[in-house]
Tab-separated table of C-alpha atoms in Angstrom:
chain	number	residue	atom	x	y	z
A	1	MET	CA	-8.200	-34.780	-34.619
A	2	GLN	CA	-10.980	-32.657	-34.032
A	3	LEU	CA	-9.577	-29.782	-35.810
A	4	ARG	CA	-9.428	-32.582	-39.324
A	5	ASP	CA	-12.517	-34.201	-38.167
A	6	ALA	CA	-14.209	-31.359	-38.439
A	7	GLY	CA	-12.790	-30.500	-42.142
A	8	CYS	CA	-11.039	-27.127	-40.591
A	9	VAL	CA	-8.175	-25.664	-42.987
A	10	PRO	CA	-4.515	-26.070	-42.111
A	11	GLY	CA	-3.421	-23.229	-40.444
A	12	THR	CA	-6.508	-23.589	-37.828
A	13	GLU	CA	-4.337	-25.102	-35.289
A	14	ILE	CA	-2.091	-22.138	-34.932
A	15	ASP	CA	-5.192	-20.225	-33.107
A	16	ASP	CA	-4.669	-21.055	-29.556
A	17	GLU	CA	-7.345	-18.990	-28.130
A	18	ARG	CA	-10.276	-20.961	-30.574
A	19	ILE	CA	-13.334	-22.959	-29.681
A	20	PRO	CA	-12.409	-26.418	-29.297
A	21	PRO	CA	-14.393	-27.711	-32.528
A	22	ALA	CA	-16.127	-30.439	-30.281
A	23	VAL	CA	-17.707	-27.830	-27.651
A	24	ALA	CA	-18.216	-25.306	-30.871
A	25	ALA	CA	-20.688	-28.182	-32.048
A	26	HIS	CA	-22.040	-29.149	-28.397
A	27	ALA	CA	-22.710	-25.781	-27.600
A	28	ILE	CA	-24.873	-25.018	-31.311
A	29	ALA	CA	-26.979	-27.991	-30.579
A	30	ALA	CA	-27.927	-27.072	-27.450
A	31	TYR	CA	-28.302	-23.992	-27.004
A	32	SER	CA	-29.489	-22.940	-31.167
A	33	GLN	CA	-32.534	-24.532	-33.813
A	34	PRO	CA	-31.437	-25.073	-37.091
A	35	GLY	CA	-31.550	-22.521	-39.393
A	36	ASP	CA	-30.906	-19.871	-37.154
A	37	LEU	CA	-28.271	-17.211	-37.084
A	38	VAL	CA	-25.056	-18.452	-35.283
A	39	LEU	CA	-22.615	-15.337	-34.527
A	40	ASP	CA	-19.456	-15.110	-33.360
A	41	PRO	CA	-18.131	-11.413	-32.793
A	42	ASP	CA	-14.496	-12.304	-32.168
A	43	CYS	CA	-14.171	-15.605	-33.856
A	44	GLY	CA	-10.413	-15.806	-34.423
A	45	ALA	CA	-10.149	-19.146	-37.130
A	46	GLY	CA	-13.966	-19.990	-37.366
A	47	THR	CA	-14.293	-23.333	-35.866
A	48	VAL	CA	-17.803	-21.521	-34.215
A	49	LEU	CA	-18.624	-20.705	-38.404
A	50	THR	CA	-17.067	-24.072	-39.693
A	51	ALA	CA	-19.367	-25.675	-36.250
A	52	ALA	CA	-22.557	-23.792	-37.671
A	53	LEU	CA	-23.297	-24.425	-41.115
A	54	SER	CA	-22.133	-27.955	-40.733
A	55	ALA	CA	-25.368	-27.957	-38.287
A	56	GLY	CA	-27.000	-26.797	-40.704
A	57	ARG	CA	-27.216	-23.061	-38.901
A	58	ASP	CA	-26.232	-20.061	-40.819
A	59	ALA	CA	-22.471	-18.276	-39.963
A	60	PHE	CA	-21.825	-14.859	-39.388
A	61	GLY	CA	-18.075	-14.009	-38.131
A	62	LEU	CA	-16.214	-10.661	-36.840
A	63	THR	CA	-12.404	-10.575	-37.106
A	64	GLY	CA	-9.929	-7.679	-36.610
A	65	ARG	CA	-6.805	-9.683	-37.202
A	66	THR	CA	-5.972	-10.211	-41.159
A	67	ARG	CA	-4.878	-13.564	-40.251
A	68	TRP	CA	-7.278	-15.295	-38.838
A	69	TRP	CA	-9.994	-13.529	-41.605
A	70	SER	CA	-8.326	-15.602	-44.114
A	71	LEU	CA	-8.599	-18.930	-42.650
A	72	ALA	CA	-12.095	-18.027	-41.514
A	73	ARG	CA	-12.922	-17.499	-44.808
A	74	ALA	CA	-10.744	-20.896	-45.954
A	75	ASN	CA	-12.598	-22.557	-43.159
A	76	VAL	CA	-16.224	-20.996	-43.907
A	77	THR	CA	-15.524	-22.057	-48.185
A	78	ALA	CA	-14.197	-26.006	-47.132
A	79	ALA	CA	-17.669	-26.255	-45.199
A	80	LYS	CA	-19.482	-25.234	-48.151
A	81	THR	CA	-17.541	-27.465	-50.550
A	82	ALA	CA	-18.499	-30.282	-47.553
A	83	GLY	CA	-22.482	-29.707	-48.696
A	84	ALA	CA	-23.264	-27.277	-45.951
A	85	TRP	CA	-26.120	-25.143	-47.656
A	86	ARG	CA	-26.840	-22.440	-44.855
A	87	ASP	CA	-25.284	-18.993	-45.525
A	88	GLY	CA	-21.224	-18.032	-43.900
A	89	SER	CA	-20.253	-15.078	-43.646
A	90	VAL	CA	-16.480	-13.322	-42.182
A	91	PHE	CA	-16.104	-9.784	-42.280
A	92	ASP	CA	-12.940	-7.685	-41.047
A	93	ALA	CA	-14.521	-6.171	-38.315
A	94	ARG	CA	-14.063	-6.050	-34.412
A	95	PRO	CA	-17.031	-6.553	-32.291
A	96	LYS	CA	-17.658	-3.361	-31.346
A	97	VAL	CA	-19.248	-2.803	-35.240
A	98	LEU	CA	-22.217	-4.575	-33.809
A	99	ALA	CA	-22.667	-1.336	-31.758
A	100	THR	CA	-22.882	1.115	-34.716
A	101	ALA	CA	-25.213	0.826	-37.940
A	102	ARG	CA	-23.861	-1.066	-39.938
A	103	ALA	CA	-25.246	-4.106	-37.986
A	104	ALA	CA	-28.835	-2.452	-38.151
A	105	GLY	CA	-30.258	-5.661	-39.324
A	106	LEU	CA	-28.959	-7.801	-37.109
A	107	ILE	CA	-31.653	-6.450	-34.163
A	108	GLY	CA	-33.470	-9.821	-32.766
A	109	ARG	CA	-32.306	-11.541	-35.679
A	110	VAL	CA	-29.538	-13.989	-34.051
A	111	GLY	CA	-30.544	-17.523	-32.149
A	112	LEU	CA	-26.653	-17.733	-30.795
A	113	VAL	CA	-23.662	-15.599	-29.826
A	114	LEU	CA	-20.698	-17.937	-29.526
A	115	THR	CA	-17.813	-16.674	-28.693
A	116	ALA	CA	-14.222	-16.678	-26.927
A	117	LEU	CA	-12.637	-15.186	-24.279
A	118	ARG	CA	-9.596	-13.912	-26.159
A	119	MET	CA	-6.625	-12.857	-24.647
A	120	GLU	CA	-4.189	-10.530	-27.379
A	121	PRO	CA	-1.100	-10.373	-27.279
A	122	GLU	CA	0.137	-7.789	-24.169
A	123	PRO	CA	1.640	-4.560	-26.563
A	124	ALA	CA	5.685	-4.200	-25.281
A	125	ASN	CA	5.142	-0.729	-24.856
A	126	ARG	CA	2.614	-1.295	-22.061
A	127	PRO	CA	4.044	-3.478	-19.503
A	128	ASP	CA	1.977	-2.611	-16.927
A	129	ARG	CA	-1.144	-3.860	-19.382
A	130	ASP	CA	-3.221	-6.642	-17.116
A	131	PRO	CA	-4.090	-8.776	-20.324
A	132	VAL	CA	-7.331	-11.166	-18.107
A	133	GLU	CA	-8.119	-7.701	-17.069
A	134	SER	CA	-8.612	-5.942	-20.821
A	135	ALA	CA	-10.086	-9.158	-22.029
A	136	LEU	CA	-12.687	-9.247	-19.288
A	137	ALA	CA	-13.727	-5.637	-20.548
A	138	ASP	CA	-14.070	-6.902	-24.252
A	139	ALA	CA	-16.012	-9.463	-23.311
A	140	ALA	CA	-18.133	-7.053	-21.008
A	141	ALA	CA	-18.461	-5.035	-24.468
A	142	THR	CA	-19.750	-7.792	-26.408
A	143	MET	CA	-22.220	-8.724	-24.332
A	144	LEU	CA	-23.561	-5.238	-24.302
A	145	TYR	CA	-23.225	-4.847	-28.132
A	146	GLY	CA	-25.078	-8.658	-28.506
A	147	GLU	CA	-28.080	-8.533	-26.278
A	148	SER	CA	-29.490	-5.924	-28.532
A	149	LEU	CA	-28.987	-8.685	-31.576
A	150	LEU	CA	-30.356	-12.116	-29.566
A	151	ARG	CA	-34.094	-13.332	-30.812
A	152	SER	CA	-36.711	-14.145	-27.906
A	153	GLY	CA	-34.943	-16.915	-26.377
A	154	GLY	CA	-32.158	-16.864	-27.841
A	155	HIS	CA	-28.818	-17.580	-25.686
A	156	PHE	CA	-25.564	-15.633	-25.416
A	157	VAL	CA	-22.545	-18.344	-24.284
A	158	ILE	CA	-19.100	-17.557	-23.796
A	159	VAL	CA	-16.207	-19.990	-23.511
A	160	ALA	CA	-13.432	-18.951	-21.226
A	161	ARG	CA	-10.088	-21.371	-20.477
A	162	PRO	CA	-8.260	-20.705	-17.305
A	163	ARG	CA	-6.407	-17.874	-16.701
A	164	ARG	CA	-3.282	-16.838	-14.697
A	165	ARG	CA	-2.433	-13.725	-14.109
A	166	PRO	CA	1.084	-11.784	-14.526
A	167	ASP	CA	1.394	-13.202	-10.786
A	168	SER	CA	0.571	-16.432	-11.915
A	169	THR	CA	-2.301	-16.797	-9.698
A	170	LEU	CA	-5.488	-17.981	-11.191
A	171	ALA	CA	-7.973	-15.610	-12.208
A	172	ASP	CA	-11.283	-15.807	-11.051
A	173	LEU	CA	-12.989	-15.435	-14.809
A	174	ALA	CA	-16.893	-16.608	-13.963
A	175	THR	CA	-17.644	-13.429	-11.461
A	176	PRO	CA	-16.902	-10.550	-13.566
A	177	LEU	CA	-18.517	-12.391	-17.024
A	178	ILE	CA	-21.594	-12.886	-14.914
A	179	ALA	CA	-21.493	-9.583	-13.634
A	180	ALA	CA	-20.588	-8.595	-16.982
A	181	ALA	CA	-23.687	-10.225	-18.423
A	182	THR	CA	-25.998	-9.342	-16.285
A	183	ALA	CA	-25.135	-5.645	-16.395
A	184	ALA	CA	-25.872	-5.910	-20.257
A	185	GLY	CA	-29.752	-7.521	-19.859
A	186	LEU	CA	-28.503	-11.151	-20.238
A	187	ALA	CA	-29.247	-13.353	-17.362
A	188	PRO	CA	-26.677	-16.641	-16.373
A	189	VAL	CA	-28.896	-19.871	-17.385
A	190	GLU	CA	-26.090	-22.350	-17.608
A	191	ARG	CA	-22.807	-22.618	-15.904
A	192	CYS	CA	-20.599	-25.435	-17.485
A	193	VAL	CA	-17.171	-27.522	-17.900
A	194	ALA	CA	-16.002	-28.657	-20.697
A	195	LEU	CA	-13.231	-31.212	-20.230
A	196	THR	CA	-10.365	-30.852	-22.629
A	197	ALA	CA	-8.322	-33.411	-20.915
A	198	GLY	CA	-8.436	-36.924	-21.865
A	199	LEU	CA	-9.032	-40.057	-19.239
A	200	ARG	CA	-7.813	-42.939	-18.406
A	201	GLY	CA	-9.582	-45.124	-15.425
A	202	SER	CA	-9.386	-42.392	-12.934
A	203	ARG	CA	-7.093	-40.383	-13.819
A	204	LEU	CA	-6.651	-36.900	-16.376
A	205	VAL	CA	-4.488	-36.820	-19.211
A	206	THR	CA	-3.955	-32.956	-20.098
A	207	ARG	CA	-3.997	-32.256	-23.458
A	208	ALA	CA	-2.350	-28.402	-22.946
A	209	PRO	CA	-1.520	-26.730	-25.804
A	210	LEU	CA	2.749	-25.900	-25.927
A	211	PRO	CA	2.640	-22.492	-24.925
A	212	ALA	CA	1.010	-23.188	-21.648
A	213	ARG	CA	2.978	-26.817	-20.978
A	214	ARG	CA	6.396	-24.113	-21.240
A	215	ALA	CA	4.797	-21.808	-18.982
A	216	ALA	CA	4.441	-24.459	-16.289
A	217	ALA	CA	8.009	-26.196	-17.025
A	218	ARG	CA	8.432	-22.446	-15.628
A	219	ALA	CA	6.707	-22.343	-13.226
A	220	ARG	CA	8.512	-24.936	-11.670
A	221	THR	CA	11.846	-24.283	-12.277
A	222	ALA	CA	11.089	-21.047	-10.535
A	223	GLY	CA	9.812	-22.806	-7.240
A	224	ALA	CA	5.997	-22.098	-7.681
A	225	PRO	CA	4.451	-25.793	-9.301
A	226	THR	CA	1.790	-24.644	-11.763
A	227	ALA	CA	-1.053	-27.241	-13.264
A	228	LEU	CA	-2.023	-27.582	-16.360
A	229	PRO	CA	-5.420	-26.817	-17.499
A	230	ALA	CA	-7.772	-29.444	-17.833
A	231	HIS	CA	-10.941	-27.862	-18.993
A	232	HIS	CA	-12.675	-25.015	-20.741
A	233	GLU	CA	-15.549	-22.540	-18.662
A	234	VAL	CA	-18.778	-22.422	-20.290
A	235	LEU	CA	-20.934	-19.853	-19.174
A	236	VAL	CA	-24.441	-19.572	-20.774
A	237	PHE	CA	-26.812	-16.469	-20.432
A	238	GLY	CA	-30.424	-15.796	-22.059
A	239	LEU	CA	-32.242	-12.594	-22.337
A	240	ALA	CA	-33.240	-11.234	-19.212
A	241	HIS	CA	-37.043	-10.758	-19.906
A	242	ASP	CA	-36.884	-14.402	-20.955
A	243	VAL	CA	-35.893	-16.184	-18.053
A	244	GLU	CA	-37.967	-13.998	-15.725
A	245	LEU	CA	-41.148	-15.316	-18.525
A	246	ALA	CA	-39.691	-18.735	-18.004
A	247	ALA	CA	-38.458	-18.565	-13.988
A	248	ALA	CA	-42.366	-16.960	-13.589
A	249	ALA	CA	-43.754	-19.751	-15.154
A	250	ALA	CA	-42.410	-22.386	-13.616
A	251	SER	CA	-43.301	-21.363	-10.382
A	252	GLY	CA	-46.825	-20.616	-11.487
A	253	VAL	CA	-46.490	-16.495	-10.900
A	254	PRO	CA	-48.938	-14.375	-12.885
A	255	ARG	CA	-46.339	-12.759	-15.453
A	256	PRO	CA	-44.414	-9.417	-14.615
A	257	THR	CA	-45.252	-6.264	-16.017
A	258	ARG	CA	-42.297	-4.210	-17.040
A	259	PRO	CA	-40.526	-1.609	-14.554
A	260	ARG	CA	-39.965	1.477	-15.830
A	261	VAL	CA	-37.994	4.405	-13.952
A	262	ASN	CA	-37.744	7.500	-15.433
A	263	ASP	CA	-39.953	5.935	-18.530
A	264	THR	CA	-37.114	4.006	-19.305
A	265	VAL	CA	-37.911	0.317	-20.030
A	266	HIS	CA	-34.547	-1.608	-18.169
A	267	ALA	CA	-32.272	-3.852	-20.174
A	268	GLY	CA	-33.271	-7.122	-20.870
A	269	TRP	CA	-37.176	-5.980	-20.727
A	270	ARG	CA	-36.947	-4.725	-24.723
A	271	ARG	CA	-38.981	-7.649	-26.471
A	272	ALA	CA	-41.571	-8.039	-24.060
A	273	ALA	CA	-44.644	-8.927	-25.659
């Protein structure tokens, strides 16, 4: 229903890792301004791009998978056809392109980076590979690339749905993501829950995708009851320098000076006036 209401093209629903349109729309409204550039460095089928264009923002997405590139382009075209007048682009490239000279024109221009923690399919020749750790490593690199692109006052938002490790234990995603953001020069602003289950009185009605339902059924059969996911976790970060200045202003502390170690300005202080 959300995909239909957002005007997404048929096929978008096959992207199981997508950010739900309602979550994307709320994050864009809360953490960006009209006319801002919204970047999704791993955009999948493009639900973030559609929501950004519909909200009067420019949209820019990257994806290294041809199937998602085609769908994301189709969703950008659909949004433009429906009346969105801002610019929307999708590049056939992976997030690491943001660390190259090709992305130099984006430095300091992005109002919001909004992306999902995406899990790549486990390759048959790497049975020992932990897909959760791989996804976290990719997210850490994306945070490092994206920090320099944010304008002053911009936000980096990452949406993570619950994940289980190969031994079926629930993975702690927030701790490593917050640590990676801090290392990249970002500071935590908010930690939110986006409820994906329905509410009937005091009871939650899960709307988990079919793969999650099948995994839960297999776990029950094996004697390890597994709950279905009912939420996405949303972590919101700002530039460390912006957050420190805001905290200092709120507490009446004089504006801090930029710290230097061996004549090098620390990450997160690059935009000090």
